[in-house]
Coordinates of C-alpha atoms (C1' of nucleotides) in Angstrom, one line a residue:
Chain A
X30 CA 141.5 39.0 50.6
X31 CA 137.9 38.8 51.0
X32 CA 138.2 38.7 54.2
X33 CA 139.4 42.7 54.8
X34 CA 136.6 43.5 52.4
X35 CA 134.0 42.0 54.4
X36 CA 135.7 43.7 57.7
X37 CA 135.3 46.7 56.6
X38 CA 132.0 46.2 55.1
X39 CA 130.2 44.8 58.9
X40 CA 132.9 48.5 60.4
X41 CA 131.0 51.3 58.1
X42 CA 128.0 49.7 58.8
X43 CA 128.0 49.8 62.3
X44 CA 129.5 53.1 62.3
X45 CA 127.0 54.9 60.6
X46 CA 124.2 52.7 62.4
X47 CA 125.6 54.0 65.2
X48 CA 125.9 57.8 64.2
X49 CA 121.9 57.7 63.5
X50 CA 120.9 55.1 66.2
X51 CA 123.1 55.0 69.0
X52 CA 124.6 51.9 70.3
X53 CA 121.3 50.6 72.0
X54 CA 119.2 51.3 69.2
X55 CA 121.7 49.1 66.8
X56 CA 120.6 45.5 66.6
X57 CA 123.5 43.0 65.2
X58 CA 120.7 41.8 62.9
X59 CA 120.7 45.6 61.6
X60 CA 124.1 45.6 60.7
X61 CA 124.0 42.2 59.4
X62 CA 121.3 43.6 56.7
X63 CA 123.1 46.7 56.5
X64 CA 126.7 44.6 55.7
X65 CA 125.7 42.2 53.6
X66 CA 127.4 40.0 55.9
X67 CA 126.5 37.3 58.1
X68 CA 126.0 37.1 61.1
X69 CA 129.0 34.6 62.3
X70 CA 131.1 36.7 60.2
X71 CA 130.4 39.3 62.6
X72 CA 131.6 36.6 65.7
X73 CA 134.4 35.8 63.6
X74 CA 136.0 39.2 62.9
X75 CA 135.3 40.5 66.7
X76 CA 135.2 37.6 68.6
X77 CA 134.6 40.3 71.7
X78 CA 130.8 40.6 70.1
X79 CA 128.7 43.9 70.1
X80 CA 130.9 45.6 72.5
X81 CA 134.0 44.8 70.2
X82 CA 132.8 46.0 67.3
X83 CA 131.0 49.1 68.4
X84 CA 134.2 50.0 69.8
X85 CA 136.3 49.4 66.8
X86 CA 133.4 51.1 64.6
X87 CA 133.5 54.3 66.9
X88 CA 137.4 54.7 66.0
X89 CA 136.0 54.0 62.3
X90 CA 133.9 57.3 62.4
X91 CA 136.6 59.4 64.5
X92 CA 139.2 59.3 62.1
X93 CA 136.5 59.7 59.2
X94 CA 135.1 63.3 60.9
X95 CA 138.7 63.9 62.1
X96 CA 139.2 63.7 58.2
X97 CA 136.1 66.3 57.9
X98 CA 137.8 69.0 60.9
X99 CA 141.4 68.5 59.2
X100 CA 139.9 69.5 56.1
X101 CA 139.1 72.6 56.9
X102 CA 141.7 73.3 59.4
X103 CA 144.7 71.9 58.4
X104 CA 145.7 74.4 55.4
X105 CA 143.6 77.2 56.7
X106 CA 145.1 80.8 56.6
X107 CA 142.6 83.1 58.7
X108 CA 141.8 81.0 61.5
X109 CA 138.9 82.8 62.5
X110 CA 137.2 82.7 59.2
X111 CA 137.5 78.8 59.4
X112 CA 136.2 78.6 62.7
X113 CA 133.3 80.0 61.3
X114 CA 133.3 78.7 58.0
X115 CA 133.1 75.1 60.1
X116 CA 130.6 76.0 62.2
X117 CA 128.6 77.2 59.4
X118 CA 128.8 73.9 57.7
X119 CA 128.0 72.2 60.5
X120 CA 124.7 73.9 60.9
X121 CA 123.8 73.8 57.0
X122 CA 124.7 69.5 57.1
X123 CA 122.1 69.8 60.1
X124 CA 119.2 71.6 58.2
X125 CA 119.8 69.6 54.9
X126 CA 119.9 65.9 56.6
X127 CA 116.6 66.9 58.5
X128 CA 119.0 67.0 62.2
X129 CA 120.0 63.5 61.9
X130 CA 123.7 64.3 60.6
X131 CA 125.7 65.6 63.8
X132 CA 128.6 64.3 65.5
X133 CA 129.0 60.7 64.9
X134 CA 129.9 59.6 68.1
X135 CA 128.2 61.7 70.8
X136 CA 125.2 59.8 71.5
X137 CA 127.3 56.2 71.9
X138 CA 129.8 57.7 73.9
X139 CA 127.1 58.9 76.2
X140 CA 125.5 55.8 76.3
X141 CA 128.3 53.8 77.2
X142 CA 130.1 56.5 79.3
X143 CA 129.1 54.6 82.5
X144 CA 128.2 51.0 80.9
X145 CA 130.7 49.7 78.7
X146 CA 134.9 50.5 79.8
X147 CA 136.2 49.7 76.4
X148 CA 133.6 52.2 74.3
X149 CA 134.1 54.5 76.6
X150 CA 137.6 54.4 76.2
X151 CA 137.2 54.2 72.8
X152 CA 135.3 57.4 72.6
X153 CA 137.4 59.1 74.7
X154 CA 140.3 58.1 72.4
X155 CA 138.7 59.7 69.6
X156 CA 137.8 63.2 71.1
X157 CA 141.5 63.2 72.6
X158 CA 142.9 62.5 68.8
X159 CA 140.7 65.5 67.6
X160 CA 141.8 67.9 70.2
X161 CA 145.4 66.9 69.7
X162 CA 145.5 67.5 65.6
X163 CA 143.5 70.8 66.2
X164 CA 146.1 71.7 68.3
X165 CA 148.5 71.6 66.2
X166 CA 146.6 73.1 63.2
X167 CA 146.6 76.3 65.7
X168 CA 149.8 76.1 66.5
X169 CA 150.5 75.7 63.0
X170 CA 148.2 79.0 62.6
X171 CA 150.5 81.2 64.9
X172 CA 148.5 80.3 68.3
X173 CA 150.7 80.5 71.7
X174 CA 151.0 76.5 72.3
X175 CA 150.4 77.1 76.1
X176 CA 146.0 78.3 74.8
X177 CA 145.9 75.7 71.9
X178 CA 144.4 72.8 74.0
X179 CA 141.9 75.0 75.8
X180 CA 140.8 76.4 72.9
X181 CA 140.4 73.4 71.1
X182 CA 138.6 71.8 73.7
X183 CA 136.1 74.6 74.2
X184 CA 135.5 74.8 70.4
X185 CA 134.3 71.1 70.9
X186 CA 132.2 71.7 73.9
X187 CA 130.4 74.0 71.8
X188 CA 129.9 72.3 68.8
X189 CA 128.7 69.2 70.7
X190 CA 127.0 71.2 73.2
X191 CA 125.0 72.9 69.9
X192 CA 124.7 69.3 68.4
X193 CA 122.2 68.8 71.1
X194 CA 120.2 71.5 71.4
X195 CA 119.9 72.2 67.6
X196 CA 118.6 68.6 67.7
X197 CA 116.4 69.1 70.1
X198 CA 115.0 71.8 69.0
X199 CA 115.1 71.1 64.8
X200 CA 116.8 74.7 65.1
X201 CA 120.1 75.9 64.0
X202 CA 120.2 79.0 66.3
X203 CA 122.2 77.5 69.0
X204 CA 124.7 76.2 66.6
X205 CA 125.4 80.3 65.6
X206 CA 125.5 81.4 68.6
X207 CA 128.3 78.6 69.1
X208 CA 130.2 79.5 65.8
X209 CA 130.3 83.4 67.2
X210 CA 131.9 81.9 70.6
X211 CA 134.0 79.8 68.6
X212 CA 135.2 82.7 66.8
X213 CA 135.9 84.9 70.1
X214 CA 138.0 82.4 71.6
X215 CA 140.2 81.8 68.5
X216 CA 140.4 85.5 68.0
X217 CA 141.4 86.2 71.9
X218 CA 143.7 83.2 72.1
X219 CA 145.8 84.3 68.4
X220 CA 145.7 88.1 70.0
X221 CA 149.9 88.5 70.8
X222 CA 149.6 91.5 72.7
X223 CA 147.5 91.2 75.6
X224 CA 146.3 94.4 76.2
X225 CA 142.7 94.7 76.5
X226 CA 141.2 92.4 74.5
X227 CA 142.2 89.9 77.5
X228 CA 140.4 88.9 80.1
X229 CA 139.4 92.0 82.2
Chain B
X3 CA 94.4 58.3 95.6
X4 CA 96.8 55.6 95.9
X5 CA 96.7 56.0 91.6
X6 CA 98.2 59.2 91.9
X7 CA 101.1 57.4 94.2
X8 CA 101.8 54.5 92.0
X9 CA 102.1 56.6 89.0
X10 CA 104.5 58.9 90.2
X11 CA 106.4 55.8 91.8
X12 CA 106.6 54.8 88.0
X13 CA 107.5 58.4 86.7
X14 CA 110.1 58.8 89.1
X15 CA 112.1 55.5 88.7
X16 CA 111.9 56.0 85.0
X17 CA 113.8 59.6 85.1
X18 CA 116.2 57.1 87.0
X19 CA 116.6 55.2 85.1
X20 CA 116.5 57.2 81.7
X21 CA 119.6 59.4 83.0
X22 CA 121.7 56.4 84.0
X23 CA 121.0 54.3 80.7
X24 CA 119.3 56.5 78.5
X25 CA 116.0 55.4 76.2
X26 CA 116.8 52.3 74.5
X27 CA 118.9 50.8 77.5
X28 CA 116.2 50.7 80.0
X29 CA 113.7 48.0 79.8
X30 CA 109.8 48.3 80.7
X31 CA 110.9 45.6 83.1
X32 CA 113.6 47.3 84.8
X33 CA 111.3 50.2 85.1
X34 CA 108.4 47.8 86.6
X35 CA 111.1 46.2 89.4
X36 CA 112.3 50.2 90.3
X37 CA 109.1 51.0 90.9
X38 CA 107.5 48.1 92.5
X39 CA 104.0 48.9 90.2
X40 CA 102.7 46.0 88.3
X41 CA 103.4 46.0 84.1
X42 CA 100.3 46.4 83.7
X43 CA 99.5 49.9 86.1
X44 CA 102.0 51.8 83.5
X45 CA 99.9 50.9 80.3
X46 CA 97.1 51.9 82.6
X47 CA 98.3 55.1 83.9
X48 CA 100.3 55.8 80.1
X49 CA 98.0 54.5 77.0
X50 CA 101.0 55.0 75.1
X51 CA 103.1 53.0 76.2
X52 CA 107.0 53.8 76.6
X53 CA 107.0 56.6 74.4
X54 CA 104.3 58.4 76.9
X55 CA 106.1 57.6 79.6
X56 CA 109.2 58.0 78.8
X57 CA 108.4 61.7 77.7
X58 CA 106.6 62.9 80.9
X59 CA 109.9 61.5 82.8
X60 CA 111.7 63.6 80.5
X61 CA 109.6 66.4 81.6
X62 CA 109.9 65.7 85.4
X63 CA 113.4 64.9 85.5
X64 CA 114.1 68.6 83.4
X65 CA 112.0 70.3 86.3
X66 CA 114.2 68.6 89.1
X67 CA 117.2 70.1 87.0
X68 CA 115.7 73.5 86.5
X69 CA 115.0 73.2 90.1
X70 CA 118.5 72.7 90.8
X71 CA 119.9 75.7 88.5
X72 CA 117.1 78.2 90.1
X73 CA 118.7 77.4 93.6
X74 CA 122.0 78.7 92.2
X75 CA 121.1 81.5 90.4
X76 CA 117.7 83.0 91.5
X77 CA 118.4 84.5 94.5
X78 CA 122.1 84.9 93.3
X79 CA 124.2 88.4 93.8
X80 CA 127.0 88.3 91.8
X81 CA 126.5 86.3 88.8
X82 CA 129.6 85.3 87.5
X83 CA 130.6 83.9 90.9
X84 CA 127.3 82.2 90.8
X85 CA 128.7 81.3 87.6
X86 CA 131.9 79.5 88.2
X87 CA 130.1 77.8 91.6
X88 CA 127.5 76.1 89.5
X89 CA 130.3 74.6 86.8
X90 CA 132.5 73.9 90.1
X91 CA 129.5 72.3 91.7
X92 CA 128.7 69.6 88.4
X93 CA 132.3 69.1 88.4
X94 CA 132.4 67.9 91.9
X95 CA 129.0 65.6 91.2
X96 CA 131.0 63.9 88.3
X97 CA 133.8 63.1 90.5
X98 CA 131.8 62.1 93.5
X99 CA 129.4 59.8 91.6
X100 CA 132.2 58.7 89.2
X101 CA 131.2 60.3 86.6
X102 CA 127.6 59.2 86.4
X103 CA 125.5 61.9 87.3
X104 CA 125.6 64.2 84.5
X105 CA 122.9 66.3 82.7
X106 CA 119.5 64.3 83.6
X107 CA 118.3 64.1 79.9
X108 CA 121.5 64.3 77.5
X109 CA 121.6 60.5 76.9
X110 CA 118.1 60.4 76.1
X111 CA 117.5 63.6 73.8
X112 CA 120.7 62.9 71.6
X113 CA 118.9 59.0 71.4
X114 CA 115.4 60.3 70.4
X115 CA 116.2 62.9 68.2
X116 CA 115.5 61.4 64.9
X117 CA 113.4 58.5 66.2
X118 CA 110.6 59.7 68.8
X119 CA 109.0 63.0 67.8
X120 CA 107.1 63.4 71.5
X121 CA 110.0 63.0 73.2
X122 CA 112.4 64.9 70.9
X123 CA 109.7 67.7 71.6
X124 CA 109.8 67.3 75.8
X125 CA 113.7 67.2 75.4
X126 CA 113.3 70.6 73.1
X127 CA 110.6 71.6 76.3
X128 CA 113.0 71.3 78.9
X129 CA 115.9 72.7 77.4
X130 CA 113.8 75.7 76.4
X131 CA 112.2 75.8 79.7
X132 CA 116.1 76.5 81.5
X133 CA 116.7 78.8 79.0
X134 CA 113.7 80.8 80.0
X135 CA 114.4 80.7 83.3
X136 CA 118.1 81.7 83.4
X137 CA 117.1 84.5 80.8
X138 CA 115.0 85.9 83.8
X139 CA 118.1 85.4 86.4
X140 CA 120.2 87.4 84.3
X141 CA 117.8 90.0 83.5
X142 CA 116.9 90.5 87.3
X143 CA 120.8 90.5 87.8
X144 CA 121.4 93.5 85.7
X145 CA 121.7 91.6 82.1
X146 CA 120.8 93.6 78.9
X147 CA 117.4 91.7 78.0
X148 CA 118.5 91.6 74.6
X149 CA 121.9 89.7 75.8
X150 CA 120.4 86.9 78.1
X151 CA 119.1 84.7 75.4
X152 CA 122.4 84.1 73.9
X153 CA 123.9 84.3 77.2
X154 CA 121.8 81.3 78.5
X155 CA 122.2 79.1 75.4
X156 CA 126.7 79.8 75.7
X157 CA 125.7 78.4 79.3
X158 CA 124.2 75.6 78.5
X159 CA 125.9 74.5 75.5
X160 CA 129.5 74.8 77.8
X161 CA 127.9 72.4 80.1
X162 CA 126.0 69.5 78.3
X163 CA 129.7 69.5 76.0
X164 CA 131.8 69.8 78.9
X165 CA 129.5 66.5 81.0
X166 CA 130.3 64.6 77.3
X167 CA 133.8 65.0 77.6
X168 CA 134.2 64.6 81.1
X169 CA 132.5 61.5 81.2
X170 CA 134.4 60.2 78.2
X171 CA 137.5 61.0 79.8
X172 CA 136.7 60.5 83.4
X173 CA 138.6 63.7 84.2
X174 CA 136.8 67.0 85.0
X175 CA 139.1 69.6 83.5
X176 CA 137.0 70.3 80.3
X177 CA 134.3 71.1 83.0
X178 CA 137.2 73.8 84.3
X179 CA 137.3 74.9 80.9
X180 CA 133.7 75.7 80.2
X181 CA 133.5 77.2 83.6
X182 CA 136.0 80.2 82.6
X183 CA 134.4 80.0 79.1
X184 CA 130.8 80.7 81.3
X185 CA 132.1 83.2 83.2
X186 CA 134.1 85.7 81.0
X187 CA 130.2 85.1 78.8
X188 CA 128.5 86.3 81.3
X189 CA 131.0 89.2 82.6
X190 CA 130.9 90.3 79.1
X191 CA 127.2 90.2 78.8
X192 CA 127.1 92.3 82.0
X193 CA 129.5 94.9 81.3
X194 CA 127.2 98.4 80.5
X195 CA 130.1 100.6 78.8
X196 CA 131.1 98.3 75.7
X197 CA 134.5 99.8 75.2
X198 CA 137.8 96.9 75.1
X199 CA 135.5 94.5 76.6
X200 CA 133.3 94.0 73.7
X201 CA 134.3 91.8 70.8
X202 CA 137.7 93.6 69.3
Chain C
dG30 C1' 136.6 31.8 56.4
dT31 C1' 131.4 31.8 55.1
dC32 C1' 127.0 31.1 56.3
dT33 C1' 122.6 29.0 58.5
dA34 C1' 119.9 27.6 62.3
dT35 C1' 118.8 28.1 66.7
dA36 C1' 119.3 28.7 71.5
dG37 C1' 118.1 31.5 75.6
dA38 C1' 117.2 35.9 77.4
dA39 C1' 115.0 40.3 77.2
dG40 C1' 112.4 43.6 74.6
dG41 C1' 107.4 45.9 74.3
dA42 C1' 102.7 45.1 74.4
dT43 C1' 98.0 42.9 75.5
dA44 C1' 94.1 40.3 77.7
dG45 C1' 91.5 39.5 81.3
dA46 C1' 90.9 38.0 86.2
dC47 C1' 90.3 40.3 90.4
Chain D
dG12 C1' 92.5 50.7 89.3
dT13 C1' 95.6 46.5 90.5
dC14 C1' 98.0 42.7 89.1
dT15 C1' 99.3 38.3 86.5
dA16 C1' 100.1 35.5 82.7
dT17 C1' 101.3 35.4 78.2
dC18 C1' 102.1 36.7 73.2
dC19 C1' 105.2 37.9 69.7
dT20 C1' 109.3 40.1 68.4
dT21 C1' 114.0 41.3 68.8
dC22 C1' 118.2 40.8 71.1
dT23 C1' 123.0 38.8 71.7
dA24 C1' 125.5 34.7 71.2
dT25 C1' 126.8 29.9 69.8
dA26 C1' 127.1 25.5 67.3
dG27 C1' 128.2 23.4 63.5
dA28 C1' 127.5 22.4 58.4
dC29 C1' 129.9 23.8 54.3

DNA sequence: GTCTATAGAAGGATAGAC
DNA sequence: GTCTATCCTTCTATAGAC
């Protein structure tokens, strides 16, 4: 009983440690403080140490910003206008939390990309389960099944690819030039006839 | 004259090492054996300790890069070709180094962002500095001046997303992806008569 | 299952001989 | 300017009391 409680306590911890840290910048004495918890408690629940939790806590904070993207996709009607509408958000959370609130897994998952298999995997887990429930929010929308994944997976490149540099540069510039992008390649891939609005 | 040897012995090891492990995974130590220099020579030669240093690599390491995109598009004639070789040619490193030789500073900027303010700044300095450069590419190529900006930034943003999720996935078809993204950016940019091309 | 104490290694940084 | 020895902190992990 206590026990899930505590769980779940030492999991949001280390997920949000990990959004604003990275995985080499979170200590297990951080998330210890952070938890309320101790630190055998940690040992006990992921008996794989660091590497087990961070892995379990990067699933944690998929689903949670899946949660976020489904939010805004899932009963949209125009998806252009939430295209934009999301990028929009995304750059106003970036201004008002000072470019510390972007995507929660992107700087662990290149971290561990070449240093730790089961994060890796982990993170790769959780920008596949994005892609596949934007997919079928587009498909949903009207959008030939044969562009969804593409267009999905572009729409992430940009958004993590403006993550970056809007960080970088304490700037939320790149992150509209990505939501216009974003908006073209919804708008070309919904477009039934093909005409010229394709590809020339 | 030997100083000017042993610091750049230190400088280069640490881009090295920064782009395979990023900030907080590579030790003063690990720097100090890659370089063969003394612990002691890199307080000598950076007073401020890793923060300093790890900044100026940041620097050097986002000239070696820029040094790399300038050989593609430079002296380039047709520029989306030059284009689609450049996103073929960082999807062939991924595969050929197993997916570990990605953008040079990624790791590192996404790391510092909200917890180094000289380095976030050199990160901000080198991606600026590509942007500036590519703007001047496209502009000698034919681009509308007031088009390369936002251009560049689709560029780069398609790339630093597509490394993260080719890395996470060990599979190099978002790079694909980003590539056709790139080039129907830049064909649009280049396109004089607006007409069907433009945005619908 | 909770919690404390501590081991053993690695982290960044400094002092000072040469 | 080169290099070594060392300090203090923090890291992950484990042992074992309760």
């Amino acid at each position: 009983m206590t026990e899930i409680k505590t769980r779940d306590r030492i999991l949001d911890a280390t997920a949000d440690l990990l959004r604003r840290k990275g995985y080499n910048g979170t200590g297990l004495k951080e998330i210890v403080k952070a938890s309320e918890a101790p630190l055998g408690s940690i040992y006990h629940h992921f008996p794989g140490g660091k590497e087990e939790l961070g892995a379990e806590a990067i699933r944690i904070a998929g689903r949670t910003y899946n949660a976020l993207i489904q939010a805004f996709f899932e009963s949209a009607t125009d998806p252009a206008l939430t295209t934009q509408a999301f990028f929009d958000g995304a750059a106003e959370v970036l201004r008002v939390t000072d470019y510390e609130d972007a995507c929660p897994i992107a700087t662990v998952a290149l971290e561990v990309a070449s240093t730790s298999e089961p994060m890796r995997a982990a993170s790769g887990d959780v920008f596949e389960s994005w892609i596949t429930d934007l997919c079928a929010d587009f498909e949903a929308l009207g959008m030939d099944p044969s562009k969804t994944v593409d267009v999905a997976i572009e729409l992430l490149m940009l958004i993590e690819g403006a993550f970056l540099l809007c960080r970088a540069w304490k700037d939320t510039t790149p992150m509209e030039i990505a939501g216009r992008a974003a908006v073209e390649a919804v708008r070309a891939a919904l477009d039934r006839v093909s005409g010229c609005a394709g590809s020339r």
